[in-house]
Amino acid sequence: MKHTVAALVEDRPGVLNRVASLFRRRGFNIDSLAVGTTEEAGISRMTIVVEGAEGIAVQVERQLDKLIDVVAVEDLTNLETVSRELALIKVAARPDQRREILDLIQIFRAQVVDVAPNSLIVQITAAGDTLDALLENLRPYGVREMVRTGVIALTRGARTTAVPHESAEARRFHSESGRRPEGELPFVTE
Amino acid sequence: MTMMSGADIVLESLKRLGVDTVFGYPGGVVLPLYDRWPAHPEVRHILVRHEQGAGHAADGYARASGKLGVALATSGPGATNLVTAITTAHMDSVPTLFITGNVGRELLGRDGFQEADITGITMPTVKHNYLVMRAEDLAYTFAEAAYIATTGRKGSVHIDIPKDVFLEQADFVWPETIEIRGYRPQTVGDTVLIEEAAAIINAAERPIIFAGHGIILGNAAPELRDFAEKTGTPVLNTLLGLGSLPPEHALAYGMMGMHGSYWANHAASNADVIVALGMRMDDRALGRFADMNPTAKVVHVDIDPAEHGKNIPTHVPIVGDVKVVLAQLLDAVEVNSHAEWVRWIDDLRNDHRLSMSVPPGEEMSQQHVISKIAQFIGPEAVLTTGVGQHQMWAAQFGNISRPHQLITSGGLGTMGFEVPAAMGAAVACPDRAVWTICGDGGFQMTFQEIATMVDEQLPVKMAIMNNGFLGMVRQWQELFYGNNYVSVAMSQPDFLKLAEAYGIHGIRVTDRSQVDAALKEAAAYPGPVILDFRVEAEGNVFPMVPAGASLSETIEEPQRVG
Ligand SMILES: Cc1ncc(C[n+]2csc(CCOP(=O)(O)OP(=O)(O)O)c2C)c(N)n1
Ligand SMILES: [Mg+2]
């Protein structure tokens, strides 16, 4: 079964490494991982989909929470959420097939964002299973390349994942320390 | 505010943290730090002979004193040599701080001379680590690192510092308080869960306590005793929990687990309520998880929420500091005695005492030597061990009676821990006798620290259990691989000549009749001593739960298994 866990993390060097290392070491299977900035500077949100037995989400949540750089964790699996994933799908499409494909993707509220003589790029933003369904329908034409962002999710309603408060000094330290100072020698590239 | 160099900030920070000793080893990138050391005589630097020794010494120091242990190494090979010690300390939740130097900032990531990605290497084996890129962040980093290492579930923290950061000038600003929103250890147990636990404990007919290292790390031995006495609950210990209740206590039933007693393992398997305190349900303590005791109700108190339900299902998981939670539980539980249940365990103990006794006969068994040592040095001494048969016999016959008495690598099982850990304990506890029971194998992994002990006048008594074998491995080959001994017999150097080479005292003991005199002689000698005990070569540690078996399948004598 799939579990969706959201982790709010300090946006500092190494944090992705810490999370990835933990998943590898504990044998948790990552289905998808999406990272991005949040409403608060210095805090990133990771949305992690984990494949595993019933109890695994609890271990994932607690092990993540043990990381000092992880500020808050929440298992979203059984909460009311809006969850979305974006995909770009490059489909082989002869000019005579274009119309058919356009009709098809309209049902999924997807768009064509690039057209070439023998291919198109379809963009879709949807819940994971809708995206899978579109993909199945496009396969007969030939899917030449595809990229998915991984699921992101927020709980419905006013409720948010609680982030504890921190003093300004601590905030400065946690958001700045460990970074390379400005103006360092760049790597020579040629 | 005062401007100073990064090196001065490091040393000033250590002073603020009350660190009196650093076990270390210099090298190119930490030279700026060593250069400033003479200006900070309050922090003693002990020059070891190998960084692993520095790490285990810091660990032994911390386990013996309860204070933060600190070790230092240079970049690259110095740093990687620390890794075993970092992992050893972390697996046993020992509050330790490891400091490494790294190449200068502009060289990071360019594979320069002696660059190792040491923060990348230690990441999964520490509680937290830092790469400090600016001198102005050093003081805060040290304060936070020490706070993390010594609070919550304690553990090892690592700080990596590029060479030029030691030289950079910055203001020394010591933080008044530490606040980390991603780290909020919970100390007080949830009151609803305390009530639930109390109800289960009050209704228990055959309750049992599993007391682990948390009791010792959390200074909760008095609370454990009060709780056990009020509820009339017998107490079993994990290896690292030994010392939380003295063996002569009416409710103390000793060690459970792979080499625990028959009665302890059967009590664990037959209890109807398990109260697990400051322990992490390790496989060596519990045997096969599924069959440990599937019908018992489990109350599990641990400060680390991730330990609850990790290995076995828990009915009442209480997150909190075991000292605080035990006080809460004490108020909530009723006075009880479980006379019939206690008698059942007592009868079991009477019937099976033999398998936990010094074997009869004239042979110089390790059991005999170790119980003699324990008797002679008494519980006020500190006893460290390596890993193997001698470790298990030290646990069984060491008469471990007080917290911080036994220092041993439980989680990682690190051979070579014994000598440097004893060295660290001797620094931490100058008023206590420090003895180490060494395997002849483990001793040879780290005995180079004898030179350090000579320099620093640390009178550690090293009792080598010289069986000529990697004994524990040999035992497994005998029992589980049909006597097929492969790469377990070892030739040993002449340990007395080794003592002589280091300018310390050496005593060889080849017969039981010499043991008492040898111990007296060793204790009377003012410096370090090597005791070469020529013990029985092929003794086996029993009782035993074969790997993968359940506690109720404890065997008491050799038998073919599987
Ligand atoms: C560093 C390390 N390497 C290997 C092992 C595996 N191992 C466990 S016990 C043991 C034998 C220990 O021999 P010795 O130190 O002589 O102690 P004895 O069992 O003979 O008392 C070995 C090799 C280990 N625990 N640690
Ligand atoms: Mg041996």
Tab-separated table of N, CA, C and O in Angstrom, chain B residues 223-261:
chain	number	residue	atom	x	y	z
B	223	GLU	N	14.725	5.269	40.949
B	223	GLU	CA	13.316	5.212	40.560
B	223	GLU	C	12.928	3.796	40.133
B	223	GLU	O	11.820	3.341	40.402
B	224	LEU	N	13.851	3.113	39.470
B	224	LEU	CA	13.592	1.735	39.076
B	224	LEU	C	13.359	0.871	40.313
B	224	LEU	O	12.404	0.089	40.383
B	225	ARG	N	14.235	1.030	41.301
B	225	ARG	CA	14.106	0.216	42.516
B	225	ARG	C	12.765	0.494	43.202
B	225	ARG	O	12.033	-0.424	43.564
B	226	ASP	N	12.426	1.778	43.351
B	226	ASP	CA	11.160	2.129	44.017
B	226	ASP	C	9.966	1.528	43.279
B	226	ASP	O	9.042	1.002	43.899
B	227	PHE	N	10.018	1.620	41.968
B	227	PHE	CA	8.894	1.129	41.167
B	227	PHE	C	8.774	-0.396	41.279
B	227	PHE	O	7.687	-0.945	41.470
B	228	ALA	N	9.926	-1.074	41.170
B	228	ALA	CA	9.917	-2.533	41.252
B	228	ALA	C	9.422	-2.977	42.628
B	228	ALA	O	8.614	-3.906	42.748
B	229	GLU	N	9.868	-2.290	43.671
B	229	GLU	CA	9.486	-2.688	45.031
B	229	GLU	C	7.999	-2.434	45.282
B	229	GLU	O	7.299	-3.276	45.841
B	230	LYS	N	7.518	-1.283	44.859
B	230	LYS	CA	6.106	-0.978	45.114
B	230	LYS	C	5.178	-1.954	44.390
B	230	LYS	O	4.182	-2.397	44.940
B	231	THR	N	5.548	-2.305	43.175
B	231	THR	CA	4.661	-3.173	42.386
B	231	THR	C	5.023	-4.647	42.521
B	231	THR	O	4.346	-5.505	41.970
B	232	GLY	N	6.099	-4.921	43.251
B	232	GLY	CA	6.522	-6.310	43.430
B	232	GLY	C	6.915	-6.977	42.126
B	232	GLY	O	6.686	-8.169	41.918
B	233	THR	N	7.518	-6.210	41.219
B	233	THR	CA	7.835	-6.739	39.893
B	233	THR	C	9.293	-7.171	39.782
B	233	THR	O	10.194	-6.365	40.036
B	234	PRO	N	9.544	-8.408	39.401
B	234	PRO	CA	10.928	-8.854	39.184
B	234	PRO	C	11.576	-8.076	38.035
B	234	PRO	O	10.892	-7.673	37.093
B	235	VAL	N	12.893	-7.887	38.137
B	235	VAL	CA	13.623	-7.064	37.166
B	235	VAL	C	14.645	-7.906	36.404
B	235	VAL	O	15.465	-8.597	37.007
B	236	LEU	N	14.575	-7.827	35.083
B	236	LEU	CA	15.621	-8.414	34.230
B	236	LEU	C	16.391	-7.272	33.599
B	236	LEU	O	15.854	-6.193	33.395
B	237	ASN	N	17.639	-7.521	33.268
B	237	ASN	CA	18.451	-6.494	32.622
B	237	ASN	C	18.876	-6.920	31.238
B	237	ASN	O	19.143	-8.092	31.000
B	238	THR	N	18.995	-5.919	30.362
B	238	THR	CA	19.727	-6.154	29.130
B	238	THR	C	21.209	-6.087	29.502
B	238	THR	O	21.559	-5.706	30.629
B	239	LEU	N	22.082	-6.416	28.553
B	239	LEU	CA	23.522	-6.347	28.838
B	239	LEU	C	23.901	-4.966	29.364
B	239	LEU	O	24.587	-4.834	30.379
B	240	LEU	N	23.445	-3.930	28.664
B	240	LEU	CA	23.848	-2.580	29.060
B	240	LEU	C	23.037	-2.048	30.242
B	240	LEU	O	23.363	-1.006	30.795
B	241	GLY	N	21.997	-2.766	30.612
B	241	GLY	CA	21.209	-2.343	31.774
B	241	GLY	C	21.774	-2.889	33.077
B	241	GLY	O	21.310	-2.532	34.168
B	242	LEU	N	22.769	-3.784	32.975
B	242	LEU	CA	23.362	-4.352	34.190
B	242	LEU	C	23.875	-3.228	35.071
B	242	LEU	O	24.494	-2.283	34.595
B	243	GLY	N	23.613	-3.362	36.364
B	243	GLY	CA	24.030	-2.323	37.305
B	243	GLY	C	22.867	-1.428	37.709
B	243	GLY	O	22.984	-0.634	38.631
B	244	SER	N	21.730	-1.561	37.031
B	244	SER	CA	20.604	-0.701	37.385
B	244	SER	C	19.940	-1.176	38.681
B	244	SER	O	19.262	-0.399	39.347
B	245	LEU	N	20.116	-2.434	39.033
B	245	LEU	CA	19.619	-2.964	40.306
B	245	LEU	C	20.663	-3.977	40.784
B	245	LEU	O	21.027	-4.870	40.034
B	246	PRO	N	21.161	-3.821	42.011
B	246	PRO	CA	22.242	-4.730	42.429
B	246	PRO	C	21.752	-6.178	42.467
B	246	PRO	O	20.601	-6.440	42.807
B	247	PRO	N	22.631	-7.135	42.115
B	247	PRO	CA	22.197	-8.536	42.014
B	247	PRO	C	21.647	-9.095	43.319
B	247	PRO	O	20.842	-10.022	43.299
B	248	GLU	N	22.062	-8.524	44.460
B	248	GLU	CA	21.566	-9.091	45.717
B	248	GLU	C	20.152	-8.635	46.057
B	248	GLU	O	19.530	-9.124	46.983
B	249	HIS	N	19.614	-7.703	45.303
B	249	HIS	CA	18.248	-7.241	45.538
B	249	HIS	C	17.269	-8.391	45.301
B	249	HIS	O	17.434	-9.169	44.358
B	250	ALA	N	16.248	-8.471	46.163
B	250	ALA	CA	15.316	-9.607	46.100
B	250	ALA	C	14.604	-9.703	44.754
B	250	ALA	O	14.171	-10.786	44.363
B	251	LEU	N	14.452	-8.608	44.050
B	251	LEU	CA	13.730	-8.643	42.782
B	251	LEU	C	14.659	-8.664	41.570
B	251	LEU	O	14.203	-8.586	40.427
B	252	ALA	N	15.966	-8.743	41.794
B	252	ALA	CA	16.923	-8.728	40.679
B	252	ALA	C	17.139	-10.150	40.171
B	252	ALA	O	17.537	-11.035	40.927
B	253	TYR	N	16.877	-10.353	38.891
B	253	TYR	CA	17.054	-11.686	38.311
B	253	TYR	C	18.069	-11.704	37.185
B	253	TYR	O	18.151	-12.657	36.418
B	254	GLY	N	18.837	-10.635	37.079
B	254	GLY	CA	19.983	-10.661	36.180
B	254	GLY	C	19.659	-10.486	34.711
B	254	GLY	O	18.608	-9.971	34.333
B	255	MET	N	20.604	-10.938	33.908
B	255	MET	CA	20.568	-10.633	32.475
B	255	MET	C	19.682	-11.598	31.699
B	255	MET	O	19.693	-12.795	31.912
B	256	MET	N	18.935	-11.023	30.766
B	256	MET	CA	18.147	-11.801	29.824
B	256	MET	C	18.881	-11.817	28.482
B	256	MET	O	19.884	-11.143	28.327
B	257	GLY	N	18.380	-12.598	27.555
B	257	GLY	CA	18.923	-12.511	26.204
B	257	GLY	C	19.782	-13.695	25.809
B	257	GLY	O	19.773	-14.749	26.448
B	258	MET	N	20.541	-13.494	24.750
B	258	MET	CA	21.290	-14.577	24.121
B	258	MET	C	22.136	-15.370	25.121
B	258	MET	O	22.225	-16.583	25.022
B	259	HIS	N	22.773	-14.668	26.071
B	259	HIS	CA	23.519	-15.383	27.108
B	259	HIS	C	22.986	-15.042	28.490
B	259	HIS	O	23.719	-15.047	29.468
B	260	GLY	N	21.718	-14.746	28.534
B	260	GLY	CA	21.071	-14.514	29.824
B	260	GLY	C	20.796	-15.840	30.509
B	260	GLY	O	21.023	-16.918	29.950
B	261	SER	N	20.290	-15.774	31.737
B	261	SER	CA	20.053	-17.010	32.483
B	261	SER	C	18.789	-17.698	31.988
B	261	SER	O	17.908	-17.081	31.396
